[in-house]
PDB file of C-alpha atoms in Angstrom:
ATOM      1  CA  UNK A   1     151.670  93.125 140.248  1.00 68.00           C
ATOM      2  CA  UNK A   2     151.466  90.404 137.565  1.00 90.00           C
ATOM      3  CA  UNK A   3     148.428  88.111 138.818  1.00 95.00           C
ATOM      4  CA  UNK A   4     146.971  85.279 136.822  1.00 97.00           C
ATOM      5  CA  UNK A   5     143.197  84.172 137.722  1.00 97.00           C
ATOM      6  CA  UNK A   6     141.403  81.425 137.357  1.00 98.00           C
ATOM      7  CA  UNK A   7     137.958  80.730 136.534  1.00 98.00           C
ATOM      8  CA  UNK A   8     135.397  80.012 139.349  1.00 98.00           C
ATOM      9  CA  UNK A   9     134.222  76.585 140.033  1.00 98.00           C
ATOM     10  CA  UNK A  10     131.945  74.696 142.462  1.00 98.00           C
ATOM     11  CA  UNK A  11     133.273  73.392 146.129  1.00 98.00           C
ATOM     12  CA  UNK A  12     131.235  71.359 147.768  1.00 98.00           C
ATOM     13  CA  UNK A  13     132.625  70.105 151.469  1.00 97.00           C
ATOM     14  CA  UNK A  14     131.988  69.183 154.619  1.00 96.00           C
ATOM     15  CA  UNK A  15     131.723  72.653 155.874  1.00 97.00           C
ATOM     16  CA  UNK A  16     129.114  73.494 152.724  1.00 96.00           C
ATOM     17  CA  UNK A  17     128.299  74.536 148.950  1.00 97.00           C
ATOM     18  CA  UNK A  18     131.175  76.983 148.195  1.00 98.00           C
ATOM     19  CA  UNK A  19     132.921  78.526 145.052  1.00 98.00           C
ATOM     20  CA  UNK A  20     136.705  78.824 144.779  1.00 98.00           C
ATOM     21  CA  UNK A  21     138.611  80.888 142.785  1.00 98.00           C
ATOM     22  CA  UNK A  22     142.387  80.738 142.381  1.00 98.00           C
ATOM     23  CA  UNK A  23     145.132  83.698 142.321  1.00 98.00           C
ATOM     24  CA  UNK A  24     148.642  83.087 141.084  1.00 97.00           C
ATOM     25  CA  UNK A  25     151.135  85.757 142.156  1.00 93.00           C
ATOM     26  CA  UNK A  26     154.477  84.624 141.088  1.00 91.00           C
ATOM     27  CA  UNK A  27     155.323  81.484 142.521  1.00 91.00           C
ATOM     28  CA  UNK A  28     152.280  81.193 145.044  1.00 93.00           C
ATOM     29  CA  UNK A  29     148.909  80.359 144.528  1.00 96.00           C
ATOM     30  CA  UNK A  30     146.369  81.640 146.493  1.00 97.00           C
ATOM     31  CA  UNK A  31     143.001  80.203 147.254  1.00 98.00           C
ATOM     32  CA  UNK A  32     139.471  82.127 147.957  1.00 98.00           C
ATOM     33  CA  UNK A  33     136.817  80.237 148.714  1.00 98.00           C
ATOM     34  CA  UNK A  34     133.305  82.234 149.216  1.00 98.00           C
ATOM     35  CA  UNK A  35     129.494  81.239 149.535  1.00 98.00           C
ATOM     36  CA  UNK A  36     127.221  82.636 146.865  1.00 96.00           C
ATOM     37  CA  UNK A  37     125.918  85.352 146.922  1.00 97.00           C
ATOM     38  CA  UNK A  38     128.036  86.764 148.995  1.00 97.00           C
ATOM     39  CA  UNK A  39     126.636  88.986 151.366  1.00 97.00           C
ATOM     40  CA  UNK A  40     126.746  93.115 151.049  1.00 96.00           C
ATOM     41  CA  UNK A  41     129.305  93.453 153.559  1.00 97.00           C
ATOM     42  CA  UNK A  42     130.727  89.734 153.937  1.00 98.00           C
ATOM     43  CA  UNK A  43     132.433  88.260 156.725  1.00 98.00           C
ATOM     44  CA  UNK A  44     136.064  87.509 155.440  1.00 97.00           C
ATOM     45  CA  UNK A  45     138.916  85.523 156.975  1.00 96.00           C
ATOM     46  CA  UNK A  46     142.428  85.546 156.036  1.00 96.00           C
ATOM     47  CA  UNK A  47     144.012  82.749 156.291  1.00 95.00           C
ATOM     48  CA  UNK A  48     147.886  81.809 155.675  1.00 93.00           C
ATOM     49  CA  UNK A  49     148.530  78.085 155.041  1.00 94.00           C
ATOM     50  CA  UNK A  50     149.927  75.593 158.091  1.00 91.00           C
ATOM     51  CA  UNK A  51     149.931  72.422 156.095  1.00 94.00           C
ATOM     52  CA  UNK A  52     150.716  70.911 159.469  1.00 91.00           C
ATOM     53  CA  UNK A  53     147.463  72.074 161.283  1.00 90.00           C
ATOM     54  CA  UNK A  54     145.215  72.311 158.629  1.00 94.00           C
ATOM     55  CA  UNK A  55     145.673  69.191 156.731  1.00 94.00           C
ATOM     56  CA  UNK A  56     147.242  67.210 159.714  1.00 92.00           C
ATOM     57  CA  UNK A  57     145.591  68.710 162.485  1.00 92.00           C
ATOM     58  CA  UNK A  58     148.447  69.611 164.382  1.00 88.00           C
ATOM     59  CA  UNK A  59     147.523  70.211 167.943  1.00 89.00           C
ATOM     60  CA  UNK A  60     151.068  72.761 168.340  1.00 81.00           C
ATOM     61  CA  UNK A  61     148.423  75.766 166.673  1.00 83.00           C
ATOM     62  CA  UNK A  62     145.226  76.887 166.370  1.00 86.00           C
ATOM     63  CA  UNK A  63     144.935  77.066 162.292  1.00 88.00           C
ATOM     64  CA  UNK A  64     142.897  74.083 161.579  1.00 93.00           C
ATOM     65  CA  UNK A  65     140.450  75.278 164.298  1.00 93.00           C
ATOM     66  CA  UNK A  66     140.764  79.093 162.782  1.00 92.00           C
ATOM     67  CA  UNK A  67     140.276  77.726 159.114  1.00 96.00           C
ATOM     68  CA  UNK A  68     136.866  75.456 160.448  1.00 96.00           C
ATOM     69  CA  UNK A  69     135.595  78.159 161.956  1.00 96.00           C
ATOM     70  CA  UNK A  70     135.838  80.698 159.330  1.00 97.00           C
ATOM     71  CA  UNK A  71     134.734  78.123 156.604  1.00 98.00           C
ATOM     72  CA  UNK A  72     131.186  77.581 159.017  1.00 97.00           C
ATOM     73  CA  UNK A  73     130.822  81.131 159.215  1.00 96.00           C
ATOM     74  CA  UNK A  74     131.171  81.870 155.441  1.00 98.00           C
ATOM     75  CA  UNK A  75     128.459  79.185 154.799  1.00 98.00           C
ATOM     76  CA  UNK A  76     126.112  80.611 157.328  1.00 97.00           C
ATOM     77  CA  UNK A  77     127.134  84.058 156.324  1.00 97.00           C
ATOM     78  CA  UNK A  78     127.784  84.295 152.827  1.00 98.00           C
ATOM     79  CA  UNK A  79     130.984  85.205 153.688  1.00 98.00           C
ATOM     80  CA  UNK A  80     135.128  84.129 152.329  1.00 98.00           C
ATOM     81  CA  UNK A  81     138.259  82.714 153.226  1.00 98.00           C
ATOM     82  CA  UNK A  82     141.289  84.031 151.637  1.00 98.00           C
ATOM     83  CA  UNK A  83     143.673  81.134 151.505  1.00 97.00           C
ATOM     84  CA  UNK A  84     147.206  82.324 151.268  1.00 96.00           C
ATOM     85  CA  UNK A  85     149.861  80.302 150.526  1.00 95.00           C
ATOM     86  CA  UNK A  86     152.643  81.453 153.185  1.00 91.00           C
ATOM     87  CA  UNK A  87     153.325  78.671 154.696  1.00 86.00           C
ATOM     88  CA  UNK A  88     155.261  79.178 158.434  1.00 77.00           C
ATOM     89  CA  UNK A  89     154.396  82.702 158.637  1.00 79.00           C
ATOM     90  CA  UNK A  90     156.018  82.716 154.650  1.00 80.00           C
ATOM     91  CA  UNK A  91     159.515  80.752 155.801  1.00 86.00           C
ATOM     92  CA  UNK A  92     158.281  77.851 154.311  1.00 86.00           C
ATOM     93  CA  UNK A  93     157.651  74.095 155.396  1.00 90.00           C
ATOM     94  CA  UNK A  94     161.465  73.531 155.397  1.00 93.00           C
ATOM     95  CA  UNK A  95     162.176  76.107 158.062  1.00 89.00           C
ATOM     96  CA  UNK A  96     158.785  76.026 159.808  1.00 89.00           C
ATOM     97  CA  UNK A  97     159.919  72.221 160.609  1.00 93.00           C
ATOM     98  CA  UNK A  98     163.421  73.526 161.531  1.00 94.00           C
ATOM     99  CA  UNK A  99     161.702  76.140 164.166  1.00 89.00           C
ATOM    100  CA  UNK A 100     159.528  73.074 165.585  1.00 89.00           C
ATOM    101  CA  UNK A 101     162.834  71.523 166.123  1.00 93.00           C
ATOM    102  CA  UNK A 102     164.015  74.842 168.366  1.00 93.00           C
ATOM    103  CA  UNK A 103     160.823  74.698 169.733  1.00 87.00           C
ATOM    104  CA  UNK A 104     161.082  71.596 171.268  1.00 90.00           C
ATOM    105  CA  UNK A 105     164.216  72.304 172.923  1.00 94.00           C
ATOM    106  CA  UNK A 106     162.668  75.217 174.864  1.00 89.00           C
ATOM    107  CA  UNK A 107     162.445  78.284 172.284  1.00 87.00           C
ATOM    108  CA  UNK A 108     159.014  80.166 171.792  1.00 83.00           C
ATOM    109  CA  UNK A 109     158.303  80.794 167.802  1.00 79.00           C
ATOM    110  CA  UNK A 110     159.539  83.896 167.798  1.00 83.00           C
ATOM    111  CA  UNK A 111     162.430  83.222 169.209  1.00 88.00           C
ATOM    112  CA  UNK A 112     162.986  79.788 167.031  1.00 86.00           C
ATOM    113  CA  UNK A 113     162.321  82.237 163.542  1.00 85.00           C
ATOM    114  CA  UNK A 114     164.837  84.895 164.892  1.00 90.00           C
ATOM    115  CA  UNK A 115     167.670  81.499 165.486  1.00 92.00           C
ATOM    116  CA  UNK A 116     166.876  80.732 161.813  1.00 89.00           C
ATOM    117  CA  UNK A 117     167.000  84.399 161.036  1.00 88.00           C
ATOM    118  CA  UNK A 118     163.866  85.019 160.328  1.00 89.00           C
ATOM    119  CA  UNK A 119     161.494  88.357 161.417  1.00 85.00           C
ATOM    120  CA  UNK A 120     159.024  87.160 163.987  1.00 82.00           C
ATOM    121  CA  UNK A 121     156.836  87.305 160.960  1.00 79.00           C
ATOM    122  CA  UNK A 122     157.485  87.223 157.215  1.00 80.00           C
ATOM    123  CA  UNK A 123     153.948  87.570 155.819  1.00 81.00           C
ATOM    124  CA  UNK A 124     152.286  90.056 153.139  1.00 84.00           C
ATOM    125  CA  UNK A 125     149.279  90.721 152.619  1.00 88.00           C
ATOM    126  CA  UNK A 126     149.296  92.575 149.445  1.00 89.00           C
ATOM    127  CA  UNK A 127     147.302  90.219 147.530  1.00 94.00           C
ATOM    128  CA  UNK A 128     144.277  90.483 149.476  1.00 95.00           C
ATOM    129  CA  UNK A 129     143.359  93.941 148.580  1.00 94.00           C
ATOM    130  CA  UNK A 130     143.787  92.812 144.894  1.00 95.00           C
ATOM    131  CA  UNK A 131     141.580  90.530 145.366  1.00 97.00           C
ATOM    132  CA  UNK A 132     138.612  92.036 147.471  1.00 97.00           C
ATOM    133  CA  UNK A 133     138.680  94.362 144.684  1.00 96.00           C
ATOM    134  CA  UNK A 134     138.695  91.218 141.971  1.00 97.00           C
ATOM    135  CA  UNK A 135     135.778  90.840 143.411  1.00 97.00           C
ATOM    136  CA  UNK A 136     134.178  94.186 144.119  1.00 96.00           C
ATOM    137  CA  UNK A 137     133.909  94.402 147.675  1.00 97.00           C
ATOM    138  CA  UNK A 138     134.374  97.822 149.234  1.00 96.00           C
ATOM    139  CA  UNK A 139     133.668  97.175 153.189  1.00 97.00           C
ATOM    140  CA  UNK A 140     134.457  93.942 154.637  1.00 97.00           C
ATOM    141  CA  UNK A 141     133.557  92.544 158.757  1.00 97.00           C
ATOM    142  CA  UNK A 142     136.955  91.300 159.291  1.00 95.00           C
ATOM    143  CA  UNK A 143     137.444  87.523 160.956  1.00 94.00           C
ATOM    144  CA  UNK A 144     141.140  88.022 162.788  1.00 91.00           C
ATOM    145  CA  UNK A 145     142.439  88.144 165.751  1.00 84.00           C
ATOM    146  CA  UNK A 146     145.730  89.618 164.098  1.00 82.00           C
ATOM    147  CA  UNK A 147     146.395  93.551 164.301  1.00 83.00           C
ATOM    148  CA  UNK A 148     148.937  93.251 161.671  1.00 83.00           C
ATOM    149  CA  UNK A 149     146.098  92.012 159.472  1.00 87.00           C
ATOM    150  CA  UNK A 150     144.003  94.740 159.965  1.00 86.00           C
ATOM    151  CA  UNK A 151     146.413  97.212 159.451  1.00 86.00           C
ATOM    152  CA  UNK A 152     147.851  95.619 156.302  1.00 86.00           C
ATOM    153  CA  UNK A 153     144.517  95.564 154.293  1.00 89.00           C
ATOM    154  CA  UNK A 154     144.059  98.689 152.110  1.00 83.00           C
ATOM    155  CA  UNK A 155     141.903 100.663 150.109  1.00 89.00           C
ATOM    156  CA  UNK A 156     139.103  98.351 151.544  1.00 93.00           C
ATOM    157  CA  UNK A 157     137.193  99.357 154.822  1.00 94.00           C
ATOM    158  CA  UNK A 158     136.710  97.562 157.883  1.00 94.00           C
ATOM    159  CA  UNK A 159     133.559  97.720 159.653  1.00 95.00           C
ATOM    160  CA  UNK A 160     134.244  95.360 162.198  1.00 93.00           C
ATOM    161  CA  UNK A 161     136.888  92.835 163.434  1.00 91.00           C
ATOM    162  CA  UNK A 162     135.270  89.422 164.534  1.00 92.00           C
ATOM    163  CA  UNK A 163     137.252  87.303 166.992  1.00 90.00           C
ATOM    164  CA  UNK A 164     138.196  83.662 166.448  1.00 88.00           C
ATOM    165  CA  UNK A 165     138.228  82.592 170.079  1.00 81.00           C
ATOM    166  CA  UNK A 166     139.723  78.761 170.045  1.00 78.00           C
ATOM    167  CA  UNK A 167     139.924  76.946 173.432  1.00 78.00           C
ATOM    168  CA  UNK A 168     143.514  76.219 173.963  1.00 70.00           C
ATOM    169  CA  UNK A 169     145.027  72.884 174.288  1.00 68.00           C
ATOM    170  CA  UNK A 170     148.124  71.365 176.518  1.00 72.00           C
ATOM    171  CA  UNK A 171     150.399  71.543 173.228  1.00 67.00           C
ATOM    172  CA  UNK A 172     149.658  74.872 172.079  1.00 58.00           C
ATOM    173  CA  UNK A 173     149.002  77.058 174.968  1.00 61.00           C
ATOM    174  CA  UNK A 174     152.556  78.629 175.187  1.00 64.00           C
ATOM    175  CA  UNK A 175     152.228  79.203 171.566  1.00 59.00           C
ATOM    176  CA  UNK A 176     148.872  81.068 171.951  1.00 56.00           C
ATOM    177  CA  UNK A 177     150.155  82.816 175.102  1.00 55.00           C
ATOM    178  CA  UNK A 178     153.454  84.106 172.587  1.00 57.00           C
ATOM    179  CA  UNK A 179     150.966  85.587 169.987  1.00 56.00           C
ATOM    180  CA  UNK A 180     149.148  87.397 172.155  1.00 54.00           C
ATOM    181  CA  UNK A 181     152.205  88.566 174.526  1.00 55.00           C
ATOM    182  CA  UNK A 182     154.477  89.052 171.725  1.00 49.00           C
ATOM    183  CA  UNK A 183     152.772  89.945 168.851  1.00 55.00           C
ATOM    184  CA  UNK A 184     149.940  91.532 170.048  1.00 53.00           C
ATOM    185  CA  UNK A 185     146.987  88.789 169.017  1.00 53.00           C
ATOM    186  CA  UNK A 186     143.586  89.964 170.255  1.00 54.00           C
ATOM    187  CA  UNK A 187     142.825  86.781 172.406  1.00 53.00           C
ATOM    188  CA  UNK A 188     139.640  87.729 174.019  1.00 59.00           C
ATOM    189  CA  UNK A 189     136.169  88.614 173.081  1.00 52.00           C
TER     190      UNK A 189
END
């Protein structure tokens, strides 16, 4: 795996003093943003880019909320986000747009990646066990609500899964009620 890495620098934001680091694998650059020190066992969420909920605030998901949440409890933890950059469950903005389309005409999002021809979902997570060993961590408290996620992260161990519980809206309750029917997302405390 040829990865390029950046240097660290400072992040300060609304959510609190943080460092970020960069990871380039191939075409995609990852983000990990992290409070210093970080703690002995940190708190880590990651998190695959939804340009349309995090930076738009999209009310059809639950990112934005997901990416708050774990960026408040990496300041008050000492803790990181893992920003991956796999946009639509990694079909990309182009196709994620094309499966809102389906969606509004009465598919679910599994359904409207399957019309496209698409797996349910296309995301790796390869990456993030380079990179919690970039940084020498060894055990991490895991912030998913994602089996997939915790079954995908290697060579690291997992001492704990911590929910994201996000109170659902009108717009995106189907959607939530599809990831946890469907693909097995871990809903509940």
């Amino acid at each position: 795996m040829d990865i390029k890495v950046s240097q660290i620098a400072n992040l300060p934001s609304r959510f609190g003093k943080f460092k970020v680091k960069a990871f380039k694998e191939g075409d995609k650059e990852h983000l990990v943003i992290f409070k210093e020190p970080l703690a002995e066992i940190p708190i880590v969420r990651v998190h695959s880019e939804c340009l349309t909920g995090d930076a738009i605030g999209s009310l059809k998901c639950d990112c934005r909320d997901q990416l708050e949440y774990a960026l408040e409890m990496a300041e008050k933890t000492n803790g990181m986000v893992i920003y991956l950059r796999q946009e639509g469950r990694n079909i990309g903005l182009l196709n994620k747009i094309n499966a809102y389309a389906l969606q509004d005409k009465g598919y679910d999002t599994i359904e409207a990646n399957h019309q496209l021809g698409f797996k349910a979902d296309e995301r790796t997570y390869e990456i993030v066990t380079f990179i919690l060993h970039h940084f020498g961590i060894k055990k991490i408290q895991l912030l998913t609500n994602n089996p997939r996620k915790i079954k995908s992260i290697s060579d690291v161990e997992i001492l704990k899964r911590i929910p994201i519980i996000i109170k659902p809206n009108k717009f995106n309750e189907e959607y939530l009620h599809t990831k946890k029917e469907k693909m097995g997302h871990m809903l509940e405390e």
